[in-house]
Amino acid sequence: CENLTNDSCKLNWFIPDDDGGSAVTNYIIEKRETERRGWSPVTYTVTRQNAIVQGLIQGNSYFFRIAAENIIGMGPWVQTAQETMVKEPMSVPERPEDLEVTAVTKQSVSLKWNPPKYDGGADVTMYILEGR
C-alpha cells in the first residue's frame, strides 16, 4: 500500500493467474488495524487492479486483503505482507536554519547550522553544501 495522504493509501495488485473459468467482475477489499482481529470491508466496487482506500486514521497501521470475484463467486484472499502506517506523506525538508561561518582559513571554511524545523516526514540523511 502506498501512503498517499494522512488518511488514505493506494493499493495495487495483479490479475489472478486463474480466474476460475469466468472473467473477474469485481475485487473485494478489506482492511484491518494491526492491533485488531476483525476485518472491515472497504465499501465500493473495484474493477481495476488498484484502489484508493480512504477514511484511514493517521498514526494507525493497517493490513489489507483482496479477493477477486466472478459470476461464480469469490476467490481466496491475498493479504499484504507488511502493515502500512498511515502518516503524512514524505516530502522535501525545509532549509536548514541559522547558518553560521565558524572559521576561515586559506584552504577551508567551517560552517555550523541547525536542522530544518520540518524534516519532510523522514530523518534528514545528508546535507548538500555548495560554494561560489
The first five atom37 places (N, CA, C, CB, O) and aatype in JSON, in Angstrom:
{
  "aatype": [4, 6, 2, 10, 16, 2, 3, 15, 4, 11, 10, 2, 17, 13, 9, 14, 3, 3, 3, 7, 7, 15, 0, 19, 16, 2, 18, 9, 9, 6, 11, 1, 6, 16, 6, 1, 1, 7, 17, 15, 14, 19, 16, 18, 16, 19, 16, 1, 5, 2, 0, 9, 19, 5, 7, 10, 9, 5, 7, 2, 15, 18, 13, 13, 1, 9, 0, 0, 6, 2, 9, 9, 7, 12, 7, 14, 17, 19, 5, 16, 0, 5, 6, 16, 12, 19, 11, 6, 14, 12, 15, 19, 14, 6, 1, 14, 6, 3, 10, 6, 19, 16, 0, 19, 16, 11, 5, 15, 19, 15, 10, 11, 17, 2, 14, 14, 11, 18, 3, 7, 7, 0, 3, 19, 16, 12, 18, 9, 10, 6, 7, 1],
  "atom_mask": [
    [1, 1, 1, 1, 1],
    [1, 1, 1, 1, 1],
    [1, 1, 1, 1, 1],
    [1, 1, 1, 1, 1],
    [1, 1, 1, 1, 1],
    [1, 1, 1, 1, 1],
    [1, 1, 1, 1, 1],
    [1, 1, 1, 1, 1],
    [1, 1, 1, 1, 1],
    [1, 1, 1, 1, 1],
    [1, 1, 1, 1, 1],
    [1, 1, 1, 1, 1],
    [1, 1, 1, 1, 1],
    [1, 1, 1, 1, 1],
    [1, 1, 1, 1, 1],
    [1, 1, 1, 1, 1],
    [1, 1, 1, 1, 1],
    [1, 1, 1, 1, 1],
    [1, 1, 1, 1, 1],
    [1, 1, 1, 0, 1],
    [1, 1, 1, 0, 1],
    [1, 1, 1, 1, 1],
    [1, 1, 1, 1, 1],
    [1, 1, 1, 1, 1],
    [1, 1, 1, 1, 1],
    [1, 1, 1, 1, 1],
    [1, 1, 1, 1, 1],
    [1, 1, 1, 1, 1],
    [1, 1, 1, 1, 1],
    [1, 1, 1, 1, 1],
    [1, 1, 1, 1, 1],
    [1, 1, 1, 1, 1],
    [1, 1, 1, 1, 1],
    [1, 1, 1, 1, 1],
    [1, 1, 1, 1, 1],
    [1, 1, 1, 1, 1],
    [1, 1, 1, 1, 1],
    [1, 1, 1, 0, 1],
    [1, 1, 1, 1, 1],
    [1, 1, 1, 1, 1],
    [1, 1, 1, 1, 1],
    [1, 1, 1, 1, 1],
    [1, 1, 1, 1, 1],
    [1, 1, 1, 1, 1],
    [1, 1, 1, 1, 1],
    [1, 1, 1, 1, 1],
    [1, 1, 1, 1, 1],
    [1, 1, 1, 1, 1],
    [1, 1, 1, 1, 1],
    [1, 1, 1, 1, 1],
    [1, 1, 1, 1, 1],
    [1, 1, 1, 1, 1],
    [1, 1, 1, 1, 1],
    [1, 1, 1, 1, 1],
    [1, 1, 1, 0, 1],
    [1, 1, 1, 1, 1],
    [1, 1, 1, 1, 1],
    [1, 1, 1, 1, 1],
    [1, 1, 1, 0, 1],
    [1, 1, 1, 1, 1],
    [1, 1, 1, 1, 1],
    [1, 1, 1, 1, 1],
    [1, 1, 1, 1, 1],
    [1, 1, 1, 1, 1],
    [1, 1, 1, 1, 1],
    [1, 1, 1, 1, 1],
    [1, 1, 1, 1, 1],
    [1, 1, 1, 1, 1],
    [1, 1, 1, 1, 1],
    [1, 1, 1, 1, 1],
    [1, 1, 1, 1, 1],
    [1, 1, 1, 1, 1],
    [1, 1, 1, 0, 1],
    [1, 1, 1, 1, 1],
    [1, 1, 1, 0, 1],
    [1, 1, 1, 1, 1],
    [1, 1, 1, 1, 1],
    [1, 1, 1, 1, 1],
    [1, 1, 1, 1, 1],
    [1, 1, 1, 1, 1],
    [1, 1, 1, 1, 1],
    [1, 1, 1, 1, 1],
    [1, 1, 1, 1, 1],
    [1, 1, 1, 1, 1],
    [1, 1, 1, 1, 1],
    [1, 1, 1, 1, 1],
    [1, 1, 1, 1, 1],
    [1, 1, 1, 1, 1],
    [1, 1, 1, 1, 1],
    [1, 1, 1, 1, 1],
    [1, 1, 1, 1, 1],
    [1, 1, 1, 1, 1],
    [1, 1, 1, 1, 1],
    [1, 1, 1, 1, 1],
    [1, 1, 1, 1, 1],
    [1, 1, 1, 1, 1],
    [1, 1, 1, 1, 1],
    [1, 1, 1, 1, 1],
    [1, 1, 1, 1, 1],
    [1, 1, 1, 1, 1],
    [1, 1, 1, 1, 1],
    [1, 1, 1, 1, 1],
    [1, 1, 1, 1, 1],
    [1, 1, 1, 1, 1],
    [1, 1, 1, 1, 1],
    [1, 1, 1, 1, 1],
    [1, 1, 1, 1, 1],
    [1, 1, 1, 1, 1],
    [1, 1, 1, 1, 1],
    [1, 1, 1, 1, 1],
    [1, 1, 1, 1, 1],
    [1, 1, 1, 1, 1],
    [1, 1, 1, 1, 1],
    [1, 1, 1, 1, 1],
    [1, 1, 1, 1, 1],
    [1, 1, 1, 1, 1],
    [1, 1, 1, 1, 1],
    [1, 1, 1, 1, 1],
    [1, 1, 1, 1, 1],
    [1, 1, 1, 0, 1],
    [1, 1, 1, 0, 1],
    [1, 1, 1, 1, 1],
    [1, 1, 1, 1, 1],
    [1, 1, 1, 1, 1],
    [1, 1, 1, 1, 1],
    [1, 1, 1, 1, 1],
    [1, 1, 1, 1, 1],
    [1, 1, 1, 1, 1],
    [1, 1, 1, 1, 1],
    [1, 1, 1, 1, 1],
    [1, 1, 1, 0, 1],
    [1, 1, 1, 1, 1]
  ],
  "atom_positions": [
    [[0.85, -1.18, 0.0], [0.0, 0.0, 0.0], [0.9, 1.24, 0.0], [-0.97, 0.0, 1.23], [1.81, 1.36, 0.81]],
    [[0.63, 2.11, -0.88], [1.39, 3.36, -1.0], [0.66, 4.46, -0.25], [1.6, 3.76, -2.49], [-0.49, 4.78, -0.58]],
    [[1.29, 5.04, 0.75], [0.7, 6.1, 1.57], [0.51, 7.35, 0.7], [1.59, 6.42, 2.8], [1.49, 7.91, 0.21]],
    [[-0.74, 7.8, 0.52], [-0.99, 8.99, -0.3], [-1.18, 10.25, 0.52], [-2.21, 8.76, -1.15], [-0.59, 11.29, 0.22]],
    [[-2.01, 10.17, 1.56], [-2.27, 11.32, 2.42], [-2.27, 10.84, 3.86], [-3.63, 12.02, 2.06], [-1.95, 9.69, 4.14]],
    [[-2.63, 11.74, 4.79], [-2.66, 11.32, 6.19], [-3.9, 10.51, 6.54], [-2.59, 12.53, 7.08], [-4.07, 10.14, 7.7]],
    [[-4.77, 10.21, 5.55], [-5.91, 9.34, 5.81], [-6.27, 8.42, 4.65], [-7.1, 10.17, 6.16], [-7.38, 7.89, 4.59]],
    [[-5.32, 8.22, 3.72], [-5.61, 7.32, 2.59], [-4.33, 6.66, 2.07], [-6.29, 8.1, 1.46], [-3.22, 7.13, 2.31]],
    [[-4.52, 5.56, 1.35], [-3.4, 4.91, 0.69], [-3.9, 4.24, -0.58], [-2.72, 3.87, 1.63], [-5.1, 4.01, -0.75]],
    [[-2.98, 3.93, -1.47], [-3.32, 3.3, -2.75], [-2.81, 1.87, -2.76], [-2.72, 4.1, -3.94], [-1.64, 1.61, -2.49]],
    [[-3.72, 0.95, -3.06], [-3.38, -0.47, -3.19], [-3.23, -0.8, -4.67], [-4.47, -1.37, -2.53], [-3.99, -0.31, -5.5]],
    [[-2.25, -1.63, -5.0], [-2.05, -2.14, -6.36], [-1.89, -3.65, -6.28], [-0.8, -1.49, -7.05], [-1.3, -4.15, -5.32]],
    [[-2.42, -4.39, -7.25], [-2.29, -5.84, -7.27], [-2.34, -6.34, -8.7], [-3.4, -6.5, -6.42], [-2.64, -5.59, -9.63]],
    [[-2.04, -7.62, -8.86], [-2.03, -8.24, -10.18], [-3.3, -9.05, -10.4], [-0.79, -9.14, -10.34], [-3.94, -9.5, -9.45]],
    [[-3.66, -9.21, -11.66], [-4.8, -10.06, -12.03], [-4.46, -11.49, -11.61], [-5.12, -9.98, -13.58], [-3.33, -11.93, -11.79]],
    [[-5.43, -12.23, -11.05], [-5.14, -13.62, -10.65], [-4.71, -14.48, -11.85], [-6.36, -14.25, -9.98], [-5.19, -14.28, -12.97]],
    [[-3.81, -15.43, -11.6], [-3.38, -16.35, -12.65], [-4.54, -17.2, -13.16], [-2.25, -17.25, -12.15], [-4.6, -17.52, -14.34]],
    [[-5.45, -17.56, -12.27], [-6.59, -18.41, -12.62], [-7.87, -17.68, -12.26], [-6.51, -19.79, -11.91], [-8.11, -17.38, -11.09]],
    [[-8.7, -17.4, -13.25], [-9.96, -16.69, -12.99], [-11.13, -17.65, -12.75], [-10.29, -15.77, -14.14], [-12.28, -17.21, -12.66]],
    [[-10.85, -18.95, -12.65], [-11.9, -19.93, -12.38], [-12.79, -20.21, -13.59], [0.0, 0.0, 0.0], [-13.85, -20.81, -13.44]],
    [[-12.36, -19.79, -14.76], [-13.15, -20.05, -15.96], [-14.13, -18.94, -16.31], [0.0, 0.0, 0.0], [-14.86, -19.06, -17.29]],
    [[-14.15, -17.88, -15.54], [-15.04, -16.76, -15.81], [-14.29, -15.47, -15.46], [-16.39, -16.88, -14.99], [-13.56, -15.43, -14.47]],
    [[-14.47, -14.45, -16.26], [-13.74, -13.2, -16.06], [-14.02, -12.58, -14.69], [-14.1, -12.2, -17.17], [-15.13, -12.67, -14.16]],
    [[-12.99, -11.96, -14.13], [-13.15, -11.26, -12.85], [-14.04, -10.05, -13.07], [-11.76, -10.84, -12.27], [-13.82, -9.26, -13.98]],
    [[-15.05, -9.91, -12.22], [-16.0, -8.8, -12.34], [-15.84, -7.77, -11.23], [-17.41, -9.32, -12.33], [-16.34, -6.65, -11.34]],
    [[-15.14, -8.14, -10.15], [-15.01, -7.24, -9.01], [-13.86, -7.72, -8.14], [-16.33, -7.19, -8.19], [-13.49, -8.89, -8.16]],
    [[-13.29, -6.79, -7.38], [-12.31, -7.13, -6.36], [-12.88, -6.65, -5.03], [-10.91, -6.47, -6.65], [-13.34, -5.52, -4.91]],
    [[-12.84, -7.52, -4.05], [-13.33, -7.2, -2.72], [-12.13, -6.86, -1.86], [-14.16, -8.39, -2.11], [-11.16, -7.62, -1.79]],
    [[-12.19, -5.73, -1.2], [-11.07, -5.25, -0.38], [-11.54, -5.1, 1.06], [-10.51, -3.89, -0.91], [-12.62, -4.58, 1.33]],
    [[-10.7, -5.57, 1.97], [-10.97, -5.39, 3.39], [-9.71, -4.85, 4.06], [-11.41, -6.73, 4.05], [-8.6, -5.05, 3.58]],
    [[-9.92, -4.15, 5.19], [-8.81, -3.59, 5.95], [-8.9, -4.07, 7.39], [-8.81, -2.04, 5.89], [-9.98, -4.42, 7.87]],
    [[-7.75, -4.09, 8.06], [-7.71, -4.48, 9.47], [-6.62, -3.69, 10.16], [-7.48, -6.01, 9.64], [-5.47, -3.68, 9.7]],
    [[-6.96, -3.02, 11.25], [-5.94, -2.36, 12.05], [-5.08, -3.44, 12.69], [-6.57, -1.42, 13.12], [-5.6, -4.48, 13.1]],
    [[-3.78, -3.21, 12.78], [-2.86, -4.26, 13.24], [-3.18, -4.77, 14.64], [-1.44, -3.75, 13.22], [-2.95, -5.94, 14.93]],
    [[-3.72, -3.92, 15.5], [-4.0, -4.37, 16.86], [-5.38, -5.0, 17.0], [-3.87, -3.21, 17.82], [-5.78, -5.38, 18.1]],
    [[-6.11, -5.13, 15.92], [-7.44, -5.76, 15.96], [-7.43, -7.08, 15.21], [-8.5, -4.82, 15.37], [-6.55, -7.35, 14.4]],
    [[-8.42, -7.88, 15.49], [-8.52, -9.18, 14.84], [-9.5, -9.19, 13.67], [-8.93, -10.23, 15.85], [-9.35, -9.98, 12.74]],
    [[-10.49, -8.31, 13.72], [-11.55, -8.32, 12.71], [-11.24, -7.49, 11.5], [0.0, 0.0, 0.0], [-10.57, -6.46, 11.58]],
    [[-11.75, -7.94, 10.37], [-11.59, -7.24, 9.1], [-12.82, -6.38, 8.83], [-11.37, -8.23, 7.93], [-13.93, -6.75, 9.22]],
    [[-12.63, -5.23, 8.18], [-13.73, -4.34, 7.79], [-13.73, -4.18, 6.28], [-13.61, -2.95, 8.5], [-12.67, -4.01, 5.68]],
    [[-14.92, -4.24, 5.67], [-14.95, -4.07, 4.21], [-14.65, -2.63, 3.81], [-16.32, -4.49, 3.65], [-14.99, -1.68, 4.52]],
    [[-14.02, -2.49, 2.67], [-13.85, -1.18, 2.04], [-15.03, -1.09, 1.09], [-12.42, -1.02, 1.29], [-15.21, -1.98, 0.25]],
    [[-15.83, -0.06, 1.18], [-17.2, -0.08, 0.69], [-17.44, 0.39, -0.74], [-18.02, 0.72, 1.56], [-18.32, 1.22, -0.96]],
    [[-16.7, -0.08, -1.69], [-17.04, 0.25, -3.07], [-16.62, -0.87, -4.01], [-16.38, 1.56, -3.47], [-15.83, -1.74, -3.66]],
    [[-17.16, -0.83, -5.22], [-16.85, -1.82, -6.23], [-15.57, -1.43, -6.96], [-18.02, -1.98, -7.24], [-15.38, -0.27, -7.33]],
    [[-14.7, -2.42, -7.16], [-13.41, -2.17, -7.82], [-13.28, -3.14, -8.98], [-12.21, -2.33, -6.82], [-13.36, -4.35, -8.8]],
    [[-13.09, -2.6, -10.18], [-12.94, -3.46, -11.36], [-11.54, -3.39, -11.96], [-13.97, -3.08, -12.41], [-11.24, -4.14, -12.89]],
    [[-10.68, -2.5, -11.45], [-9.3, -2.4, -11.92], [-8.36, -3.06, -10.93], [-8.9, -0.92, -12.15], [-8.81, -3.62, -9.93]],
    [[-7.07, -3.0, -11.19], [-6.08, -3.62, -10.3], [-5.47, -2.61, -9.34], [-4.98, -4.28, -11.12], [-4.31, -2.75, -8.94]],
    [[-6.23, -1.59, -8.97], [-5.78, -0.64, -7.96], [-6.98, 0.05, -7.34], [-4.8, 0.4, -8.56], [-8.06, 0.1, -7.94]],
    [[-6.8, 0.56, -6.16], [-7.88, 1.27, -5.48], [-7.28, 2.2, -4.43], [-8.89, 0.28, -4.82], [-6.23, 1.91, -3.85]],
    [[-7.94, 3.3, -4.2], [-7.55, 4.21, -3.13], [-8.48, 3.96, -1.95], [-7.61, 5.71, -3.6], [-9.7, 4.09, -2.06]],
    [[-7.88, 3.6, -0.82], [-8.64, 3.35, 0.4], [-8.59, 4.61, 1.24], [-8.07, 2.12, 1.19], [-7.52, 5.09, 1.61]],
    [[-9.77, 5.16, 1.53], [-9.86, 6.41, 2.28], [-10.45, 6.15, 3.66], [-10.7, 7.44, 1.53], [-10.9, 5.04, 3.95]],
    [[-10.45, 7.17, 4.49], [-11.05, 7.06, 5.82], [-10.18, 6.32, 6.82], [0.0, 0.0, 0.0], [-10.69, 5.81, 7.82]],
    [[-8.87, 6.26, 6.56], [-7.95, 5.63, 7.5], [-7.58, 6.63, 8.58], [-6.68, 5.11, 6.76], [-7.77, 7.84, 8.41]],
    [[-7.05, 6.16, 9.67], [-6.72, 7.03, 10.8], [-5.21, 7.25, 10.86], [-7.22, 6.42, 12.13], [-4.44, 6.29, 10.93]],
    [[-4.82, 8.51, 10.82], [-3.39, 8.84, 10.86], [-2.77, 8.29, 12.13], [-3.18, 10.37, 10.79], [-3.33, 8.41, 13.22]],
    [[-1.6, 7.67, 11.97], [-0.89, 7.08, 13.1], [-1.21, 5.62, 13.32], [0.0, 0.0, 0.0], [-0.49, 4.93, 14.04]],
    [[-2.29, 5.11, 12.72], [-2.64, 3.69, 12.83], [-1.96, 2.91, 11.71], [-4.18, 3.49, 12.78], [-1.67, 3.44, 10.64]],
    [[-1.73, 1.63, 11.97], [-1.17, 0.72, 10.97], [-2.25, -0.25, 10.54], [0.07, -0.04, 11.51], [-3.08, -0.68, 11.35]],
    [[-2.23, -0.61, 9.25], [-3.26, -1.47, 8.68], [-2.66, -2.59, 7.85], [-4.21, -0.64, 7.82], [-1.58, -2.46, 7.28]],
    [[-3.39, -3.7, 7.8], [-3.2, -4.75, 6.8], [-4.39, -4.66, 5.86], [-3.07, -6.19, 7.47], [-5.47, -4.21, 6.25]],
    [[-4.19, -5.08, 4.62], [-5.26, -5.1, 3.64], [-5.31, -6.49, 3.01], [-5.06, -4.0, 2.56], [-4.29, -7.17, 2.92]],
    [[-6.49, -6.9, 2.58], [-6.61, -8.14, 1.83], [-7.6, -7.93, 0.7], [-7.05, -9.32, 2.75], [-8.53, -7.13, 0.78]],
    [[-7.35, -8.69, -0.37], [-8.12, -8.54, -1.6], [-8.51, -9.93, -2.1], [-7.32, -7.75, -2.68], [-7.71, -10.86, -2.04]],
    [[-9.73, -10.05, -2.6], [-10.19, -11.27, -3.24], [-10.85, -10.91, -4.56], [-11.18, -12.06, -2.31], [-11.6, -9.93, -4.65]],
    [[-10.57, -11.69, -5.58], [-11.22, -11.5, -6.88], [-12.58, -12.19, -6.86], [-10.33, -12.04, -8.05], [-12.76, -13.21, -6.19]],
    [[-13.52, -11.63, -7.6], [-14.86, -12.2, -7.66], [-15.29, -12.29, -9.11], [-15.88, -11.33, -6.84], [-15.0, -11.4, -9.91]],
    [[-15.97, -13.37, -9.47], [-16.57, -13.5, -10.8], [-18.03, -13.94, -10.62], [-15.77, -14.54, -11.68], [-18.54, -13.93, -9.5]],
    [[-18.7, -14.31, -11.69], [-20.12, -14.66, -11.58], [-20.36, -15.92, -10.75], [-20.72, -14.84, -12.96], [-21.47, -16.17, -10.29]],
    [[-19.33, -16.72, -10.57], [-19.45, -17.95, -9.79], [-19.31, -17.69, -8.3], [-18.41, -18.98, -10.25], [-19.94, -18.37, -7.49]],
    [[-18.48, -16.73, -7.94], [-18.28, -16.42, -6.53], [-16.95, -15.74, -6.29], [0.0, 0.0, 0.0], [-16.32, -15.22, -7.2]],
    [[-16.55, -15.76, -5.02], [-15.34, -15.07, -4.58], [-14.18, -16.06, -4.45], [-15.58, -14.35, -3.24], [-14.36, -17.17, -3.95]],
    [[-13.0, -15.64, -4.9], [-11.8, -16.47, -4.78], [-11.14, -16.28, -3.43], [0.0, 0.0, 0.0], [-11.69, -15.61, -2.56]],
    [[-9.96, -16.88, -3.23], [-9.25, -16.76, -1.95], [-8.68, -15.36, -1.73], [-8.13, -17.79, -1.89], [-8.44, -14.61, -2.68]],
    [[-8.48, -15.04, -0.46], [-7.91, -13.76, -0.09], [-6.4, -13.74, -0.31], [-8.22, -13.44, 1.37], [-5.73, -14.77, -0.16]],
    [[-5.88, -12.6, -0.66], [-4.44, -12.32, -0.68], [-4.24, -11.13, 0.24], [-3.89, -12.05, -2.16], [-4.89, -10.09, 0.07]],
    [[-3.34, -11.28, 1.2], [-3.13, -10.25, 2.21], [-1.8, -9.55, 2.0], [-3.19, -10.85, 3.62], [-0.83, -10.16, 1.54]],
    [[-1.75, -8.26, 2.33], [-0.48, -7.54, 2.27], [0.5, -8.21, 3.23], [-0.67, -6.03, 2.62], [0.13, -8.64, 4.32]],
    [[1.74, -8.28, 2.82], [2.76, -8.96, 3.62], [3.18, -8.12, 4.83], [3.98, -9.27, 2.77], [3.55, -8.66, 5.87]],
    [[3.11, -6.81, 4.68], [3.54, -5.92, 5.76], [2.43, -4.94, 6.07], [4.84, -5.17, 5.38], [1.6, -4.61, 5.22]],
    [[2.44, -4.48, 7.3], [1.48, -3.45, 7.68], [1.87, -2.12, 7.06], [1.38, -3.33, 9.21], [3.04, -1.89, 6.75]],
    [[0.89, -1.25, 6.88], [1.13, 0.1, 6.37], [0.76, 1.09, 7.44], [0.33, 0.36, 5.07], [-0.37, 1.09, 7.94]],
    [[1.71, 1.95, 7.81], [1.45, 3.02, 8.78], [0.94, 4.23, 8.01], [2.75, 3.39, 9.6], [1.57, 4.68, 7.05]],
    [[-0.21, 4.75, 8.42], [-0.79, 5.92, 7.76], [-0.2, 7.17, 8.41], [-2.35, 5.92, 7.86], [-0.3, 7.36, 9.62]],
    [[0.43, 8.01, 7.59], [1.08, 9.21, 8.08], [1.12, 10.23, 6.96], [2.51, 8.91, 8.6], [0.77, 9.94, 5.81]],
    [[1.54, 11.41, 7.29], [1.73, 12.42, 6.26], [2.75, 11.88, 5.26], [2.21, 13.8, 6.87], [3.79, 11.35, 5.67]],
    [[2.48, 11.99, 3.97], [3.47, 11.51, 3.0], [4.77, 12.31, 3.11], [2.91, 11.6, 1.57], [4.76, 13.47, 3.53]],
    [[5.85, 11.69, 2.74], [7.15, 12.36, 2.82], [7.28, 13.38, 1.7], [8.29, 11.33, 2.75], [6.76, 13.21, 0.6]],
    [[8.0, 14.45, 2.02], [8.31, 15.48, 1.04], [9.72, 15.99, 1.35], [7.25, 16.65, 1.07], [10.39, 15.49, 2.25]],
    [[10.15, 16.96, 0.62], [11.49, 17.5, 0.86], [11.48, 18.29, 2.16], [11.96, 18.4, -0.33], [10.46, 18.89, 2.52]],
    [[12.59, 18.3, 2.87], [12.65, 19.07, 4.12], [12.75, 20.57, 3.82], [13.85, 18.63, 4.97], [13.07, 20.99, 2.71]],
    [[12.46, 21.36, 4.85], [12.7, 22.79, 4.75], [14.2, 23.03, 4.8], [11.96, 23.57, 5.89], [14.98, 22.11, 5.04]],
    [[14.61, 24.27, 4.57], [16.04, 24.57, 4.58], [16.58, 24.56, 6.01], [16.31, 25.94, 3.91], [15.84, 24.82, 6.96]],
    [[17.86, 24.26, 6.16], [18.49, 24.33, 7.49], [18.4, 25.76, 8.03], [19.97, 23.87, 7.43], [18.23, 26.72, 7.27]],
    [[18.52, 25.89, 9.34], [18.37, 27.18, 9.99], [19.72, 27.66, 10.56], [17.32, 27.1, 11.11], [20.61, 26.87, 10.83]],
    [[19.82, 28.96, 10.73], [20.92, 29.59, 11.46], [22.31, 29.22, 10.92], [20.84, 29.21, 12.91], [23.21, 28.86, 11.69]],
    [[22.48, 29.3, 9.61], [23.79, 29.03, 9.0], [24.79, 30.06, 9.51], [23.71, 29.06, 7.44], [24.52, 31.26, 9.5]],
    [[25.95, 29.57, 9.94], [26.96, 30.45, 10.53], [28.36, 29.99, 10.12], [26.83, 30.49, 12.08], [28.65, 28.8, 10.15]],
    [[29.21, 30.94, 9.74], [30.61, 30.65, 9.46], [31.34, 30.69, 10.8], [31.24, 31.68, 8.42], [31.29, 31.69, 11.51]],
    [[32.01, 29.58, 11.14], [32.68, 29.5, 12.44], [34.19, 29.66, 12.34], [32.37, 28.18, 13.1], [34.84, 30.02, 13.32]],
    [[34.76, 29.39, 11.16], [36.21, 29.57, 10.99], [36.52, 29.67, 9.5], [37.01, 28.38, 11.65], [35.83, 29.08, 8.67]],
    [[37.59, 30.44, 9.18], [38.02, 30.6, 7.79], [39.53, 30.49, 7.75], [37.54, 31.97, 7.18], [40.23, 31.13, 8.54]],
    [[40.04, 29.67, 6.81], [41.47, 29.6, 6.55], [41.67, 29.79, 5.06], [42.09, 28.24, 7.04], [40.7, 29.98, 4.32]],
    [[42.95, 29.73, 4.6], [43.21, 29.84, 3.16], [42.59, 28.7, 2.38], [44.7, 29.88, 2.91], [42.23, 28.86, 1.22]],
    [[42.46, 27.52, 3.02], [42.02, 26.34, 2.3], [40.66, 25.8, 2.73], [43.03, 25.27, 2.45], [40.17, 24.83, 2.15]],
    [[40.05, 26.39, 3.74], [38.78, 25.83, 4.2], [37.9, 26.87, 4.87], [39.05, 24.69, 5.16], [38.34, 27.95, 5.25]],
    [[36.65, 26.49, 4.99], [35.66, 27.27, 5.72], [34.9, 26.3, 6.59], [34.7, 28.06, 4.75], [34.47, 25.25, 6.1]],
    [[34.72, 26.61, 7.84], [33.92, 25.77, 8.74], [32.56, 26.42, 8.93], [34.64, 25.55, 10.12], [32.46, 27.63, 9.17]],
    [[31.53, 25.62, 8.81], [30.16, 26.1, 8.92], [29.43, 25.36, 10.03], [29.41, 25.94, 7.58], [29.78, 24.25, 10.4]],
    [[28.41, 26.01, 10.53], [27.57, 25.41, 11.56], [26.13, 25.8, 11.24], [27.99, 25.86, 13.01], [25.87, 26.92, 10.79]],
    [[25.17, 24.88, 11.47], [23.76, 25.18, 11.24], [22.9, 24.28, 12.11], [23.39, 25.0, 9.74], [23.38, 23.29, 12.67]],
    [[21.65, 24.64, 12.21], [20.67, 23.81, 12.91], [19.82, 23.08, 11.88], [19.78, 24.68, 13.85], [19.63, 23.58, 10.77]],
    [[19.32, 21.92, 12.22], [18.49, 21.18, 11.26], [17.21, 21.95, 10.93], [18.14, 19.79, 11.81], [16.81, 22.84, 11.68]],
    [[16.57, 21.6, 9.82], [15.32, 22.28, 9.46], [14.23, 22.0, 10.5], [14.85, 21.83, 8.07], [14.24, 20.96, 11.17]],
    [[13.3, 22.94, 10.64], [12.19, 22.75, 11.57], [11.29, 21.61, 11.12], [11.37, 24.05, 11.71], [10.77, 20.86, 11.94]],
    [[11.12, 21.47, 9.81], [10.31, 20.38, 9.26], [11.21, 19.5, 8.42], [9.12, 20.92, 8.41], [11.85, 19.98, 7.48]],
    [[11.26, 18.2, 8.74], [12.18, 17.29, 8.05], [11.55, 16.56, 6.86], [12.69, 16.28, 9.02], [12.18, 15.66, 6.29]],
    [[10.33, 16.93, 6.48], [9.69, 16.29, 5.33], [9.05, 14.95, 5.66], [0.0, 0.0, 0.0], [8.6, 14.25, 4.76]],
    [[8.99, 14.59, 6.92], [8.38, 13.33, 7.33], [9.36, 12.18, 7.45], [0.0, 0.0, 0.0], [8.95, 11.04, 7.69]],
    [[10.64, 12.45, 7.3], [11.67, 11.41, 7.43], [12.94, 12.06, 7.98], [11.95, 10.69, 6.06], [13.13, 13.27, 7.88]],
    [[13.81, 11.23, 8.54], [15.07, 11.76, 9.04], [15.89, 12.37, 7.9], [15.88, 10.66, 9.74], [15.94, 11.83, 6.8]],
    [[16.54, 13.51, 8.18], [17.45, 14.1, 7.2], [18.69, 13.21, 7.18], [17.82, 15.61, 7.57], [19.31, 12.97, 8.22]],
    [[19.06, 12.73, 5.99], [20.18, 11.79, 5.87], [21.47, 12.45, 5.39], [19.81, 10.69, 4.92], [22.55, 11.89, 5.56]],
    [[21.37, 13.64, 4.79], [22.58, 14.33, 4.37], [22.27, 15.79, 4.07], [23.21, 13.65, 3.14], [21.12, 16.16, 3.85]],
    [[23.3, 16.57, 4.06], [23.22, 17.97, 3.66], [24.12, 18.16, 2.46], [23.63, 18.93, 4.84], [25.19, 17.55, 2.37]],
    [[23.69, 18.99, 1.53], [24.5, 19.3, 0.34], [24.97, 20.73, 0.48], [23.68, 19.09, -1.01], [24.17, 21.66, 0.61]],
    [[26.29, 20.91, 0.44], [26.9, 22.23, 0.56], [27.41, 22.66, -0.81], [28.04, 22.25, 1.6], [28.03, 21.87, -1.52]],
    [[27.15, 23.89, -1.15], [27.64, 24.46, -2.41], [28.31, 25.77, -2.1], [26.48, 24.66, -3.44], [27.9, 26.48, -1.18]],
    [[29.35, 26.11, -2.84], [30.04, 27.37, -2.67], [30.23, 28.06, -3.99], [0.0, 0.0, 0.0], [30.21, 27.43, -5.05]],
    [[30.4, 29.36, -3.92], [30.71, 30.11, -5.15], [31.62, 31.25, -4.84], [29.46, 30.62, -5.82], [32.0, 31.99, -5.75]]
  ]
}
